[in-house]
Structures are given as C-alpha cells and as structure tokens.
mmCIF file of C-alpha atoms and ligand atoms in Angstrom:
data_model
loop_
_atom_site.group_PDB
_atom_site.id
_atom_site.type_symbol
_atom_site.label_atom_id
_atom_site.label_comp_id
_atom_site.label_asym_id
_atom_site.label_seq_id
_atom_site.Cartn_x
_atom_site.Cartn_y
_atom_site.Cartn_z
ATOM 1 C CA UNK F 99 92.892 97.417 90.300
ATOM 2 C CA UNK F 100 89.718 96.767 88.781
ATOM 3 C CA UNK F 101 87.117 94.840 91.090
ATOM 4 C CA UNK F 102 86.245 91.795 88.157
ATOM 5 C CA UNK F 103 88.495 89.580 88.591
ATOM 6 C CA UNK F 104 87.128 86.450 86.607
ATOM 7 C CA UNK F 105 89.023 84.943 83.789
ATOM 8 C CA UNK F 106 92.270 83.358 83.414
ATOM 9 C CA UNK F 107 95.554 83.947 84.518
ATOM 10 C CA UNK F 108 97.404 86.130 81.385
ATOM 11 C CA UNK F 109 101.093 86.064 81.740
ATOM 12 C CA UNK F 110 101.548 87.214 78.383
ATOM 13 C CA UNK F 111 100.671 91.127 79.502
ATOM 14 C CA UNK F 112 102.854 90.759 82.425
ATOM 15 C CA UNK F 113 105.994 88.687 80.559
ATOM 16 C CA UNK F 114 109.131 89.159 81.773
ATOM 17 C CA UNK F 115 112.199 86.850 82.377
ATOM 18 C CA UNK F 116 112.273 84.197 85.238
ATOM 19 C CA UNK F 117 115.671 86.335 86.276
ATOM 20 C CA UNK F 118 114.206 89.446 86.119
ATOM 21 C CA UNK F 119 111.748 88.185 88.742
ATOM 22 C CA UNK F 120 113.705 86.871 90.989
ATOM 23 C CA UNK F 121 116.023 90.072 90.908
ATOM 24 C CA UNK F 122 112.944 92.162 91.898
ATOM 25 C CA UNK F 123 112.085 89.568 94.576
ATOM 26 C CA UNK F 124 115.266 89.892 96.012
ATOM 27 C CA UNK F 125 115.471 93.398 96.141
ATOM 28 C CA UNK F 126 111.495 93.278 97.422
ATOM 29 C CA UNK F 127 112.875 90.920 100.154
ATOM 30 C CA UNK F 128 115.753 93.446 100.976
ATOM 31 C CA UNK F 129 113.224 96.606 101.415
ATOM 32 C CA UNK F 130 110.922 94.764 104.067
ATOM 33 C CA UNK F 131 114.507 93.326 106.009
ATOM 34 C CA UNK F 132 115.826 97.237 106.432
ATOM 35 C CA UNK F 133 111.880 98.418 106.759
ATOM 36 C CA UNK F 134 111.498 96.261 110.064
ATOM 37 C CA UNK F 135 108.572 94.918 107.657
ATOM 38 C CA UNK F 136 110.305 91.308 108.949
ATOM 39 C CA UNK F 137 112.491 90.065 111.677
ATOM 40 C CA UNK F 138 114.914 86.990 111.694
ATOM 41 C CA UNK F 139 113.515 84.395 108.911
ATOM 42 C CA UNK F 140 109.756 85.815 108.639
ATOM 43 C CA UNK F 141 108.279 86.637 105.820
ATOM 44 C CA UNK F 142 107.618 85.085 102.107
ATOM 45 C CA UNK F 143 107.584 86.412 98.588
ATOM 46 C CA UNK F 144 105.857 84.713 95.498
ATOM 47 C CA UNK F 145 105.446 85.179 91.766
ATOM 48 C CA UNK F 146 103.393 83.718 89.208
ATOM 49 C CA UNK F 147 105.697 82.425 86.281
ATOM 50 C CA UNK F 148 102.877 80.528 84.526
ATOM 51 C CA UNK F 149 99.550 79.042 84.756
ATOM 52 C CA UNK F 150 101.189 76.199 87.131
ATOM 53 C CA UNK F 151 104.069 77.500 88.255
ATOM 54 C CA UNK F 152 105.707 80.152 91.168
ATOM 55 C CA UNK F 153 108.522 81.920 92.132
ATOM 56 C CA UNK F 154 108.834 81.566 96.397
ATOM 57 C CA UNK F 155 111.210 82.158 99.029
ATOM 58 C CA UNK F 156 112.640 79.646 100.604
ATOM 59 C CA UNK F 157 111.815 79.074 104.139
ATOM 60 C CA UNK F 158 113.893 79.719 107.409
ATOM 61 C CA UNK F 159 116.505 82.322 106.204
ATOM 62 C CA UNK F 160 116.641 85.857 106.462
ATOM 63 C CA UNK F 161 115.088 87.650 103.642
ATOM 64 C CA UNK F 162 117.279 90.524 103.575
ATOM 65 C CA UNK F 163 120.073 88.145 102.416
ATOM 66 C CA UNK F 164 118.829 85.913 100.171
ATOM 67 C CA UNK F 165 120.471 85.297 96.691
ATOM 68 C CA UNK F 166 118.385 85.422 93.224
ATOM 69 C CA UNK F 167 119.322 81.466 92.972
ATOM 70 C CA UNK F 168 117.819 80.432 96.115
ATOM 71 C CA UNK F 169 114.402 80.787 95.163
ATOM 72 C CA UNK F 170 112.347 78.074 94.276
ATOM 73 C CA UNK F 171 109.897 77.144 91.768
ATOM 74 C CA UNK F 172 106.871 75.418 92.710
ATOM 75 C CA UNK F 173 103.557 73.993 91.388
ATOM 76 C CA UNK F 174 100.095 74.114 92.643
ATOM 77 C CA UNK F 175 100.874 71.617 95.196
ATOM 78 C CA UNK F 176 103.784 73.291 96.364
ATOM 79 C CA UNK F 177 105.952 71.230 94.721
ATOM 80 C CA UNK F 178 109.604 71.957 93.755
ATOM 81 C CA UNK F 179 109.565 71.740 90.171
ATOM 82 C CA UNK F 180 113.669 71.273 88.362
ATOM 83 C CA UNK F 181 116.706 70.296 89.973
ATOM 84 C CA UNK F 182 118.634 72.249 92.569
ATOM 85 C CA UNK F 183 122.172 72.254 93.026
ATOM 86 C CA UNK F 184 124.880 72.229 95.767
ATOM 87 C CA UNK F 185 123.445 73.816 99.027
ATOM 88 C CA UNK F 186 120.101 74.940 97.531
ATOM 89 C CA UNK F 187 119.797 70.967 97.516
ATOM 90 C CA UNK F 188 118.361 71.380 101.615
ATOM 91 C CA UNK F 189 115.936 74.343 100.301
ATOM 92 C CA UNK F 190 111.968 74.137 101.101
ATOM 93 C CA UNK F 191 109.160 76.453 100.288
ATOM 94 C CA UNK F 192 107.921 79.128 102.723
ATOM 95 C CA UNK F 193 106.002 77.804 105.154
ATOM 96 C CA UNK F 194 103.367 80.031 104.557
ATOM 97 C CA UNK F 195 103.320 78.695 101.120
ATOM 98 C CA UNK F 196 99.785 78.173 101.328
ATOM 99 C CA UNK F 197 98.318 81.360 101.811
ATOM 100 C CA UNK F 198 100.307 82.326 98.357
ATOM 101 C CA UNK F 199 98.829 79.642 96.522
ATOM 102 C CA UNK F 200 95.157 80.378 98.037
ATOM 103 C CA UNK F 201 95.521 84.033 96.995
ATOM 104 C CA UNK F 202 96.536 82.525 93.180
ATOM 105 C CA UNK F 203 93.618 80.501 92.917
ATOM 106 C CA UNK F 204 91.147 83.276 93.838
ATOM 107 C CA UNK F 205 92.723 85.994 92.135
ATOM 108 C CA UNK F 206 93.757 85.406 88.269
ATOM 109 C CA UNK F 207 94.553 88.986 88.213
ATOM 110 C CA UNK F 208 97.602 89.036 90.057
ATOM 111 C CA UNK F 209 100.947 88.509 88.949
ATOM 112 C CA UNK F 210 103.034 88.231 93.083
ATOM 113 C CA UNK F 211 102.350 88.140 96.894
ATOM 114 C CA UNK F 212 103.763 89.627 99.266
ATOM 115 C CA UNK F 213 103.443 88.328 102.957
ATOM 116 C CA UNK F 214 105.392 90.578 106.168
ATOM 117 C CA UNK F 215 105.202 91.158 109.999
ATOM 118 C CA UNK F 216 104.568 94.864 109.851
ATOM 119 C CA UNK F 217 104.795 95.754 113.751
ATOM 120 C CA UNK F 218 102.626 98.446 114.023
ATOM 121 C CA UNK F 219 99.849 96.729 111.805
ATOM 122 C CA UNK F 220 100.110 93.511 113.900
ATOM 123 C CA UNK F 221 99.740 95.237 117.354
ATOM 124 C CA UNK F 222 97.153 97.380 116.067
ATOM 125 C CA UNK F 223 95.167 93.960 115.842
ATOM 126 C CA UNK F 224 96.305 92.560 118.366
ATOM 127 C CA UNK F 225 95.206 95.975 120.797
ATOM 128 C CA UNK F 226 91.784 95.434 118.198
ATOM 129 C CA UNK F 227 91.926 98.928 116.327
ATOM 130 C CA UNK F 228 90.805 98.124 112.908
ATOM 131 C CA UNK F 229 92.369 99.727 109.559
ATOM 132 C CA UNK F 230 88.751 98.939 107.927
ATOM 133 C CA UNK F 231 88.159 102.652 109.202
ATOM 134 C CA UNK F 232 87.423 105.680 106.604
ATOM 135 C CA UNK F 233 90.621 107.676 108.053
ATOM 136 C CA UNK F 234 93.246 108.087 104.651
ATOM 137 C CA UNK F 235 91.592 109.309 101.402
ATOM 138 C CA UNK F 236 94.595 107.707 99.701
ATOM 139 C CA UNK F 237 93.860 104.593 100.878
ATOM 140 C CA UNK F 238 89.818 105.056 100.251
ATOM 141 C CA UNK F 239 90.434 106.008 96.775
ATOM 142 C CA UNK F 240 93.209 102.658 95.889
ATOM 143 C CA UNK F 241 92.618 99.850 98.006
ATOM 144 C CA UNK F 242 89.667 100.914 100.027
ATOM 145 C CA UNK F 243 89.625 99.494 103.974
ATOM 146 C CA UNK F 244 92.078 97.214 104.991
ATOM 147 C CA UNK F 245 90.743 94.188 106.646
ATOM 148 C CA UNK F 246 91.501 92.113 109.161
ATOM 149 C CA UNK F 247 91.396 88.347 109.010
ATOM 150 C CA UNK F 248 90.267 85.852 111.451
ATOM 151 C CA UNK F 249 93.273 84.245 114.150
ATOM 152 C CA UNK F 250 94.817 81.236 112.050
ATOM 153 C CA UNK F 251 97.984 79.372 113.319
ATOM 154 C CA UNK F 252 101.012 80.494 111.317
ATOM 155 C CA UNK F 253 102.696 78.265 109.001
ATOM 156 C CA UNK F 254 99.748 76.459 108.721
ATOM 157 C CA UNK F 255 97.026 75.772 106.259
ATOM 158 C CA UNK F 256 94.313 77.740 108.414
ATOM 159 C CA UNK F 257 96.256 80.665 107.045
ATOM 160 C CA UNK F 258 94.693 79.670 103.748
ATOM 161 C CA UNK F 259 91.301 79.332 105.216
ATOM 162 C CA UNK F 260 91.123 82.867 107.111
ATOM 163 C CA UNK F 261 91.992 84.887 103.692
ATOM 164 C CA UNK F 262 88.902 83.022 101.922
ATOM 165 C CA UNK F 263 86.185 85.432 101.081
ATOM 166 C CA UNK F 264 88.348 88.506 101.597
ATOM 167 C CA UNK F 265 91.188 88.025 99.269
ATOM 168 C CA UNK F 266 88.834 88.366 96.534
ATOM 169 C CA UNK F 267 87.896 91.756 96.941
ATOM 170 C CA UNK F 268 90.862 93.607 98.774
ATOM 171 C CA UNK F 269 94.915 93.546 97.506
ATOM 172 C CA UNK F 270 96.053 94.086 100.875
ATOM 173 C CA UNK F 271 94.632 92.726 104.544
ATOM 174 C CA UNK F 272 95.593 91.957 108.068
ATOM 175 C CA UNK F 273 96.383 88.428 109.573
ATOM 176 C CA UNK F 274 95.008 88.660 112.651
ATOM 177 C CA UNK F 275 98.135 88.461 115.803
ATOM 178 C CA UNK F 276 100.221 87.603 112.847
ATOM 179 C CA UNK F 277 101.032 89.804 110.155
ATOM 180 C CA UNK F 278 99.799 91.276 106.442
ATOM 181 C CA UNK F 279 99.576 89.594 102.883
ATOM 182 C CA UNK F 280 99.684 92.065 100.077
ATOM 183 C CA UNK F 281 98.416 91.456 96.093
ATOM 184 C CA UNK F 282 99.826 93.105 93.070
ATOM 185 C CA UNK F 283 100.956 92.960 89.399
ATOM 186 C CA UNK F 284 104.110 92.516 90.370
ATOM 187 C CA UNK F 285 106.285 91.947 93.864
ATOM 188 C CA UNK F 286 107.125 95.895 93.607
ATOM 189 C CA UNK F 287 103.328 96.353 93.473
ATOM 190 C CA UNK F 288 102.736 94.247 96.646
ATOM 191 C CA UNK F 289 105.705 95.777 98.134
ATOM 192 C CA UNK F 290 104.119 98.924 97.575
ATOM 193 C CA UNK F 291 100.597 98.337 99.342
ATOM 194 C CA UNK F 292 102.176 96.568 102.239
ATOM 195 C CA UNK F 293 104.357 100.120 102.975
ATOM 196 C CA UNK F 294 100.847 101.661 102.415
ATOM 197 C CA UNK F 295 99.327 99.445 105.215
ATOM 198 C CA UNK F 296 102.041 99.524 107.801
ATOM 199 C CA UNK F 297 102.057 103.915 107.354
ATOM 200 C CA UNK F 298 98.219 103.885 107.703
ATOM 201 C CA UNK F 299 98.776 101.598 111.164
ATOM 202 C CA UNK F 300 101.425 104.195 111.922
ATOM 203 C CA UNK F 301 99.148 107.088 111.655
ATOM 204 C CA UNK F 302 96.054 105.307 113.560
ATOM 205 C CA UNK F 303 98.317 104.138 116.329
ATOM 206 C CA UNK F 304 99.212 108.181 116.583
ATOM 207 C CA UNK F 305 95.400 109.255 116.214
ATOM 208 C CA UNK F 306 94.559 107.043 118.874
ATOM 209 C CA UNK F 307 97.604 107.748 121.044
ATOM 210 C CA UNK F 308 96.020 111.389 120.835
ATOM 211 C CA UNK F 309 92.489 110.063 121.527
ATOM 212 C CA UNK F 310 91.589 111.720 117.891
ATOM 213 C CA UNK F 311 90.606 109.213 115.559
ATOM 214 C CA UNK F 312 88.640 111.132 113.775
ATOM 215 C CA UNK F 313 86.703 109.752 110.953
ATOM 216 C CA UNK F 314 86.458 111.729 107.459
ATOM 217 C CA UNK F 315 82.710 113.055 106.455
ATOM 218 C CA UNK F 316 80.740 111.076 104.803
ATOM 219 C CA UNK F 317 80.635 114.049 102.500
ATOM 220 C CA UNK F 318 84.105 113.722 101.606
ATOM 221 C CA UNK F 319 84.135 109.264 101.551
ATOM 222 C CA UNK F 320 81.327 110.127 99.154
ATOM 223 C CA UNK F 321 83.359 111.526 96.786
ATOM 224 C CA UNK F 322 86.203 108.809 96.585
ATOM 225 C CA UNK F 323 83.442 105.984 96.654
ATOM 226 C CA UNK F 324 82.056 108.036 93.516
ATOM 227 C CA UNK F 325 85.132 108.613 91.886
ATOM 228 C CA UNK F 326 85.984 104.292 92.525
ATOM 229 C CA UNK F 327 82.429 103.447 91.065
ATOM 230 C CA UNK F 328 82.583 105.347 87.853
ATOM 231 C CA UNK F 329 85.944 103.553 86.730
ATOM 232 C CA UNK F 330 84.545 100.161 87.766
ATOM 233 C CA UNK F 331 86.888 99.871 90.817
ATOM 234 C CA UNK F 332 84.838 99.345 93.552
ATOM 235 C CA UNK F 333 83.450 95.616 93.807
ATOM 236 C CA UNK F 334 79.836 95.178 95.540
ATOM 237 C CA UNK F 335 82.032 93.611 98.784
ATOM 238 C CA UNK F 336 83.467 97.281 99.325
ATOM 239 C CA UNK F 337 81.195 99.157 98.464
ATOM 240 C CA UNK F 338 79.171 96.937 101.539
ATOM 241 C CA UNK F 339 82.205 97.563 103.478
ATOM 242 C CA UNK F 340 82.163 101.168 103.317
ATOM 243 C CA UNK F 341 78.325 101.101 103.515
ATOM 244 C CA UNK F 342 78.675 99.820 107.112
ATOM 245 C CA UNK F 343 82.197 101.253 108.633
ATOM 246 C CA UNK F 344 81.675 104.420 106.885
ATOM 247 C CA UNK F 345 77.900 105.449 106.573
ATOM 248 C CA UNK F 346 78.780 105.830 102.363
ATOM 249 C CA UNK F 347 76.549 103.423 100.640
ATOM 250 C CA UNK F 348 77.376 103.581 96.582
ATOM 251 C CA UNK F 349 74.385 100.881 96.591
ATOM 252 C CA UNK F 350 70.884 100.533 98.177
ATOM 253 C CA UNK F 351 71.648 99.202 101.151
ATOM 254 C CA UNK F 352 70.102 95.717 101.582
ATOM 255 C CA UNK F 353 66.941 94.688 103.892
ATOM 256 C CA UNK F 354 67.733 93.404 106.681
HETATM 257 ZN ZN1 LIG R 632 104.180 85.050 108.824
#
C-alpha cells in the first residue's frame, strides 16, 4: 500500500454490495475463531460502507458464529444507524469500536479493520520481544516492522489514543498486553496481514527459544528498503524506523 495517504475516502473503486460485505466479514470472523486468532467473544471486524457509515461486529458474542444479519451499521459516533429487528433489537457495537473509527479517520485509504488476540503476538509483548526487528524479508518488503503500541485499557477509548501517530504509517501493529489491529482494502486484506503478524511472532518466539535471533544484513534490508522507495511505498516514518532498528537509512539520517 502506497505510503500517501491524504485525500478522501473513495468507495466508488472499492464498491461492492452491503451483503457482500458482511458475507466476507463473517467468513473473516470464522478464520480468526478456528485460527485461535480470538477466544470466547474477543475480537471486532469493521468496514467502511460510505463516507459516514460502517459495517461492525456486534459486541459480546463469539465471532466464529455470528450471522451476516447481526452486524451493525454505525456512524462516526458509533451510532446504530436503521432499525433492527427481533433479537438483533439487544445488539451493541464492539467495544473496541473506537479504535476502528480512529483508524478511519487517519487513514482514507482503507476500506476494513481487523482487530484479534493473536497469542503468540500478545505474549511476545508482553515477554517485550519486539516484531519492529529486520528478521522476515516478506514482511520488510509489504508492511515493513510491526510496531508495538503503548499499554491502553481494553474496551476503552485509550485504545484510540495509543494507535495515534502509528496507524498512519503501518497496516498492521501490536496493542501492547492486548492484542493486534490490522488495515486493508478489504476485511480479507486485514485478515491477511494479521495471519502475517501472528506467523512472524511464531517464528521470533522460535528464534529466541533457540537464542538465534539473528538479524538480516544490512546488505540484504538495503535491498527491500530500495526496492519499497522506488515504487513510493515506503513513507518517511519507516524509512526512520528501519533507519534506527535496522542500521538501513533510505534517507540522511537527521542531526541529532
Ligand atoms: Zn481486544
């Protein structure tokens, strides 16, 4: 994903029905239940429909048996927006509702996000073994390091406040003790980068298990960081990133 993400939200390149969504949020939901991505009623998908309005999960049920008619459409204040019938009557918005929203309004380029408890990722930060580490070249080349976020209190609106300043320049990142929020075009996208991020914990757990976390050259970084700058997809926040976790400065670095 390119790193300029000004302008405003364009649903017209990413159109596709309301039910067509929520099918692929359901079945998004369903991979990260038999994934062990989520346990018991964590966990929250979201959608953009429209400038002002978003597919979500409702909260407190497990998502790897939700129906496409229990999600909910919301507005920028999180919201229910149209009627809701029968049962769905009781429904509320994720919890984490507000990390969603926070991601929308500093990223018009995305179309979903995708918010898990990936187990290895969240001990990983909890033992304080960072993913921001050059280790993957796959992950170098397409989403670059994987960050991790300050402590914020789940379900709560610090979780907004602790993704400010990074959500801007990464698609998918660590909540610290807590769990990952992923960024894409679409919820498969997200989907995808948040089974990226819990395989590169995997691997680091191993590495460090066998005390052989070894880095990749600089040499070789160079060559991915190269390869990112020439098609405009590394944003002057990663290429600082890299510049101090990996020695691989695509820019002068600055004076201190
Ligand atoms: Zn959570």
């Amino acid at each position: 994903m390119a790193y300029s993400y000004a302008g405003s939200f364009d649903a017209s390149s990413k159109r596709r029905t309301e039910q067509e969504w929520r099918q692929e949020i359901i079945k998004v939901c369903r991979l990260m239940w038999e994934k062990d991505y989520i346990s018991a009623g964590d966990g929250n998908v979201s959608v953009r429909l429209a400038d002002d309005r978003f597919l979500v999960t409702p909260s407190g049920f497990s998502k790897g048996f939700l129906q496409p008619d229990q999600l909910l459409v919301i507005d920028w204040d999180a919201n229910i927006v149209g009627p809701l019938y029968g049962a769905n009557r009781a429904l509320r918005p994720s919890s984490e509702v507000f990390v969603h929203l926070e991601s929308y309004r500093r990223r018009s380029d995305i179309v979903s996000v995708v918010h898990a408890h990936p187990p290895m990722a969240v001990a990983l930060s909890i033992a304080g073994i960072s993913l921001a580490k050059c280790i993957l070249p796959e992950v170098v080349a397409t989403m670059g390091l994987i960050p991790t976020t300050q402590y914020a209190t789940p379900s709560s609106i610090e979780g907004a406040e602790v993704i400010a300043g990074i959500i801007e320049h990464y698609d998918a990142l660590i909540l610290q003790r807590h769990g990952s929020v992923t960024v894409g075009t679409s919820a498969w996208d997200a989907y995808l980068k948040l089974e990226k991020l819990e395989h590169t914990a995997i691997i680091t757990k191993t590495l460090a298990e066998l005390g052989k976390l070894n880095m990749m050259s600089e040499e070789d970084v160079a060559k991915l960081v190269a390869r990112r700058a020439e098609k405009g997809q590394l944003s002057p926040a990663q290429a600082e990133a890299l510049c101090n976790e990996c020695n691989v400065c695509a820019f002068p670095r600055k004076k201190a």
